PDB file of C-alpha atoms in Angstrom:
ATOM      1  CA  MET K  24       9.595  -3.312   5.626  1.00 64.00           C
ATOM      2  CA  ASN K  25       9.048  -1.077   8.411  1.00 68.00           C
ATOM      3  CA  TYR K  26      10.060  -3.094  11.385  1.00 72.00           C
ATOM      4  CA  CYS K  27      12.479  -1.205  13.331  1.00 71.00           C
ATOM      5  CA  SER K  28      13.235   1.238  10.687  1.00 72.00           C
ATOM      6  CA  GLN K  29      14.651   4.214  12.526  1.00 69.00           C
ATOM      7  CA  THR K  30      17.158   1.768  13.513  1.00 69.00           C
ATOM      8  CA  TRP K  31      18.478   0.758  10.063  1.00 68.00           C
ATOM      9  CA  HIS K  32      17.422   3.500   8.329  1.00 73.00           C
ATOM     10  CA  PHE K  33      21.123   4.601   8.507  1.00 73.00           C
ATOM     11  CA  CYS K  34      22.456   1.925   6.591  1.00 78.00           C
ATOM     12  CA  SER K  35      24.359   2.062   3.532  1.00 81.00           C
ATOM     13  CA  LYS K  36      23.261   3.413   0.507  1.00 84.00           C
ATOM     14  CA  SER K  37      23.361   0.427  -1.494  1.00 89.00           C
ATOM     15  CA  ALA K  38      21.329  -1.822   1.069  1.00 87.00           C
ATOM     16  CA  SER K  39      18.648   0.976   1.345  1.00 85.00           C
ATOM     17  CA  ALA K  40      18.873   1.079  -2.352  1.00 89.00           C
ATOM     18  CA  LYS K  41      18.265  -2.983  -2.028  1.00 91.00           C
ATOM     19  CA  LEU K  42      15.051  -2.411  -0.003  1.00 88.00           C
ATOM     20  CA  GLU K  43      13.850  -0.096  -2.303  1.00 89.00           C
ATOM     21  CA  LYS K  44      14.331  -2.592  -5.177  1.00 93.00           C
ATOM     22  CA  VAL K  45      12.619  -4.967  -2.747  1.00 92.00           C
ATOM     23  CA  ASN K  46       9.660  -2.865  -2.289  1.00 90.00           C
ATOM     24  CA  GLU K  47       9.347  -1.967  -6.136  1.00 93.00           C
ATOM     25  CA  HIS K  48       9.089  -5.857  -7.264  1.00 94.00           C
ATOM     26  CA  ALA K  49       6.504  -6.222  -4.765  1.00 92.00           C
ATOM     27  CA  LEU K  50       4.343  -3.614  -6.279  1.00 92.00           C
ATOM     28  CA  ARG K  51       5.075  -4.766  -9.644  1.00 93.00           C
ATOM     29  CA  PHE K  52       4.238  -8.228  -8.935  1.00 94.00           C
ATOM     30  CA  VAL K  53       0.800  -6.901  -7.243  1.00 92.00           C
ATOM     31  CA  PHE K  54      -0.271  -4.793  -9.610  1.00 91.00           C
ATOM     32  CA  HIS K  55       1.099  -6.861 -12.764  1.00 92.00           C
ATOM     33  CA  GLU K  56       3.055  -3.592 -14.073  1.00 89.00           C
ATOM     34  CA  LYS K  57       6.673  -3.905 -15.497  1.00 89.00           C
ATOM     35  CA  GLN K  58       6.670  -1.040 -17.380  1.00 90.00           C
ATOM     36  CA  THR K  59       4.703   1.512 -15.108  1.00 90.00           C
ATOM     37  CA  HIS K  60       7.711   3.816 -13.477  1.00 91.00           C
ATOM     38  CA  PHE K  61       7.914   2.837  -9.771  1.00 90.00           C
ATOM     39  CA  GLN K  62       6.797   6.580  -8.540  1.00 90.00           C
ATOM     40  CA  GLU K  63       3.713   5.744 -10.037  1.00 92.00           C
ATOM     41  CA  LEU K  64       3.145   2.637  -8.507  1.00 91.00           C
ATOM     42  CA  LEU K  65       3.714   4.058  -5.408  1.00 90.00           C
ATOM     43  CA  ASN K  66       1.211   6.695  -6.135  1.00 90.00           C
ATOM     44  CA  LYS K  67      -1.103   4.433  -7.033  1.00 90.00           C
ATOM     45  CA  ILE K  68      -1.431   2.842  -3.494  1.00 90.00           C
ATOM     46  CA  SER K  69      -0.555   6.916  -1.583  1.00 88.00           C
ATOM     47  CA  LEU K  70       2.329   5.688  -0.102  1.00 88.00           C
ATOM     48  CA  PRO K  71       5.793   7.307  -0.066  1.00 90.00           C
ATOM     49  CA  SER K  72       9.147   5.544  -0.620  1.00 88.00           C
ATOM     50  CA  LEU K  73      10.768   3.655   2.173  1.00 88.00           C
ATOM     51  CA  THR K  74      13.247   6.383   2.843  1.00 88.00           C
ATOM     52  CA  ASN K  75      10.421   9.179   3.113  1.00 90.00           C
ATOM     53  CA  GLN K  76       8.750   6.429   5.457  1.00 90.00           C
ATOM     54  CA  ARG K  77      11.560   6.289   7.565  1.00 89.00           C
ATOM     55  CA  LEU K  78      12.239  10.198   7.848  1.00 91.00           C
ATOM     56  CA  ALA K  79       8.497  10.672   8.443  1.00 92.00           C
ATOM     57  CA  LYS K  80       8.658   8.293  11.599  1.00 91.00           C
ATOM     58  CA  THR K  81      11.884  10.167  12.690  1.00 90.00           C
ATOM     59  CA  VAL K  82       9.971  13.315  12.719  1.00 92.00           C
ATOM     60  CA  CYS K  83       7.064  11.864  14.373  1.00 91.00           C
ATOM     61  CA  MET K  84       9.398  11.116  17.107  1.00 89.00           C
ATOM     62  CA  VAL K  85      10.719  14.518  17.403  1.00 90.00           C
ATOM     63  CA  TYR K  86       6.854  15.705  17.447  1.00 91.00           C
ATOM     64  CA  LYS K  87       6.226  13.818  19.927  1.00 90.00           C
ATOM     65  CA  ALA K  88       9.017  14.189  22.423  1.00 89.00           C
ATOM     66  CA  ILE K  89       8.490  18.107  22.163  1.00 88.00           C
ATOM     67  CA  HIS K  90       4.723  17.990  22.668  1.00 87.00           C
ATOM     68  CA  TYR K  91       3.622  15.011  24.887  1.00 85.00           C
ATOM     69  CA  ASP K  92       4.954  14.324  28.619  1.00 82.00           C
ATOM     70  CA  HIS K  93       4.887  10.411  28.207  1.00 81.00           C
ATOM     71  CA  ALA K  94       7.271  10.591  25.263  1.00 80.00           C
ATOM     72  CA  PRO K  95      10.417   8.454  26.380  1.00 81.00           C
ATOM     73  CA  GLN K  96      12.752  10.343  28.692  1.00 82.00           C
ATOM     74  CA  SER K  97      15.567   9.400  26.352  1.00 78.00           C
ATOM     75  CA  THR K  98      14.512  10.519  23.239  1.00 79.00           C
ATOM     76  CA  LYS K  99      13.699  13.805  24.909  1.00 79.00           C
ATOM     77  CA  GLU K 100      17.364  14.214  26.481  1.00 79.00           C
ATOM     78  CA  LEU K 101      18.718  13.949  22.694  1.00 80.00           C
ATOM     79  CA  LEU K 102      16.605  17.332  21.637  1.00 83.00           C
ATOM     80  CA  ASP K 103      17.357  20.811  22.727  1.00 77.00           C
ATOM     81  CA  PHE K 104      15.985  23.734  21.575  1.00 75.00           C
ATOM     82  CA  ARG K 105      17.970  26.660  20.442  1.00 70.00           C
ATOM     83  CA  ASN K 106      18.052  29.469  23.089  1.00 69.00           C
ATOM     84  CA  THR K 107      18.686  33.191  21.876  1.00 66.00           C
ATOM     85  CA  ARG K 108      18.259  36.643  23.527  1.00 63.00           C
ATOM     86  CA  TYR K 109      17.301  37.524  19.637  1.00 65.00           C
ATOM     87  CA  ASP K 110      13.648  37.521  18.118  1.00 63.00           C
ATOM     88  CA  LEU K 111      14.598  35.309  15.046  1.00 64.00           C
ATOM     89  CA  ARG K 112      12.346  33.679  12.715  1.00 67.00           C
ATOM     90  CA  GLY K 113      10.663  30.307  13.730  1.00 68.00           C
ATOM     91  CA  THR K 114       9.827  28.739  16.915  1.00 70.00           C
ATOM     92  CA  ASP K 115      10.841  25.195  18.361  1.00 74.00           C
ATOM     93  CA  ILE K 116      14.426  25.341  16.344  1.00 81.00           C
ATOM     94  CA  LEU K 117      16.211  22.795  17.944  1.00 86.00           C
ATOM     95  CA  LYS K 118      20.344  22.801  18.347  1.00 82.00           C
ATOM     96  CA  LEU K 119      22.203  20.516  16.054  1.00 85.00           C
ATOM     97  CA  PRO K 120      24.521  18.475  17.908  1.00 83.00           C
ATOM     98  CA  LYS K 121      28.469  18.964  17.239  1.00 84.00           C
ATOM     99  CA  VAL K 122      29.925  16.159  14.903  1.00 80.00           C
ATOM    100  CA  ASN K 123      33.296  15.143  14.121  1.00 82.00           C
ATOM    101  CA  THR K 124      32.454  12.623  11.395  1.00 78.00           C
ATOM    102  CA  THR K 125      30.269  11.747   8.619  1.00 71.00           C
ATOM    103  CA  THR K 126      29.540   8.354   9.326  1.00 69.00           C
ATOM    104  CA  TYR K 127      29.324   8.586  13.020  1.00 69.00           C
ATOM    105  CA  GLY K 128      27.612  12.257  13.384  1.00 71.00           C
ATOM    106  CA  LEU K 129      25.947  13.673  10.349  1.00 75.00           C
ATOM    107  CA  LYS K 130      24.648  10.273   9.719  1.00 75.00           C
ATOM    108  CA  SER K 131      23.258   9.587  13.008  1.00 78.00           C
ATOM    109  CA  GLY K 132      19.913   9.805  14.410  1.00 78.00           C
ATOM    110  CA  ASN K 133      21.088  12.590  16.583  1.00 83.00           C
ATOM    111  CA  TYR K 134      21.761  14.916  13.857  1.00 86.00           C
ATOM    112  CA  VAL K 135      19.334  14.029  11.297  1.00 87.00           C
ATOM    113  CA  ALA K 136      16.243  14.205  13.950  1.00 88.00           C
ATOM    114  CA  PRO K 137      17.178  17.582  14.815  1.00 90.00           C
ATOM    115  CA  LYS K 138      18.156  18.808  11.442  1.00 91.00           C
ATOM    116  CA  LEU K 139      14.993  17.437   9.558  1.00 92.00           C
ATOM    117  CA  TRP K 140      12.695  18.817  12.191  1.00 91.00           C
ATOM    118  CA  ASN K 141      14.226  22.462  11.494  1.00 90.00           C
ATOM    119  CA  LEU K 142      13.786  21.986   7.805  1.00 91.00           C
ATOM    120  CA  LEU K 143       9.926  21.858   8.179  1.00 92.00           C
ATOM    121  CA  PRO K 144       7.901  24.893   7.549  1.00 91.00           C
ATOM    122  CA  GLU K 145       6.958  26.701  10.452  1.00 89.00           C
ATOM    123  CA  SER K 146       3.531  25.784   9.897  1.00 91.00           C
ATOM    124  CA  ASP K 147       3.989  22.184  10.360  1.00 92.00           C
ATOM    125  CA  ARG K 148       6.411  22.332  13.291  1.00 90.00           C
ATOM    126  CA  THR K 149       3.432  24.579  15.010  1.00 90.00           C
ATOM    127  CA  ILE K 150       0.457  22.146  14.413  1.00 93.00           C
ATOM    128  CA  LYS K 151      -1.033  21.267  17.545  1.00 92.00           C
ATOM    129  CA  THR K 152      -2.310  17.446  16.872  1.00 95.00           C
ATOM    130  CA  PHE K 153      -0.274  14.618  16.306  1.00 95.00           C
ATOM    131  CA  THR K 154      -2.873  13.542  13.415  1.00 95.00           C
ATOM    132  CA  ALA K 155      -2.737  16.936  11.679  1.00 96.00           C
ATOM    133  CA  PHE K 156       0.895  16.935  11.905  1.00 95.00           C
ATOM    134  CA  LYS K 157       1.309  13.272  10.401  1.00 94.00           C
ATOM    135  CA  ASN K 158      -1.030  14.260   7.987  1.00 93.00           C
ATOM    136  CA  SER K 159       0.794  17.289   7.287  1.00 93.00           C
ATOM    137  CA  ILE K 160       4.323  15.567   6.549  1.00 93.00           C
ATOM    138  CA  LYS K 161       2.713  12.652   4.544  1.00 89.00           C
ATOM    139  CA  LYS K 162       2.812  15.841   1.657  1.00 88.00           C
ATOM    140  CA  ILE K 163       6.517  16.429   2.184  1.00 90.00           C
ATOM    141  CA  ASP K 164       9.652  15.112   0.259  1.00 90.00           C
ATOM    142  CA  LEU K 165      11.077  14.710   3.678  1.00 91.00           C
ATOM    143  CA  SER K 166      14.553  13.020   1.755  1.00 87.00           C
ATOM    144  CA  GLY K 167      14.146  15.931  -0.621  1.00 87.00           C
ATOM    145  CA  LEU K 168      14.609  18.308   2.448  1.00 85.00           C
ATOM    146  CA  LEU K 169      17.873  16.528   3.580  1.00 81.00           C
ATOM    147  CA  SER K 170      19.685  16.985  -0.047  1.00 76.00           C
TER     148      SER K 170
END
């Protein structure tokens, strides 16, 4: 269910809901649970929802582009740091690209990736190792940050 998930993350809400439903049915089949709430099943196997997994991959991609030289150049070119002469709170804040439409602007990876990165707590954005960063964002409800 996570194959090329960053590519199809921006599918319609109904398609995303169908994917979550397939995931739910699979978990119910594996655990032989018909009444347990879906979130409890996810907690049982220590996994977030598919939406959160896709957003976590997006944030990890941003982390790698910022902190590693071997990250793809095309990804690095999509990210631009906010420059200001003022001493504002927060480091590693990215500029949000100007958008003209909701579908191809606000719901695009070019906009969501820097927005999600900027919404992360300062303590998470400044973590030095990728493994520690990845473990830290697993504890955050990333879909809740965007809503």
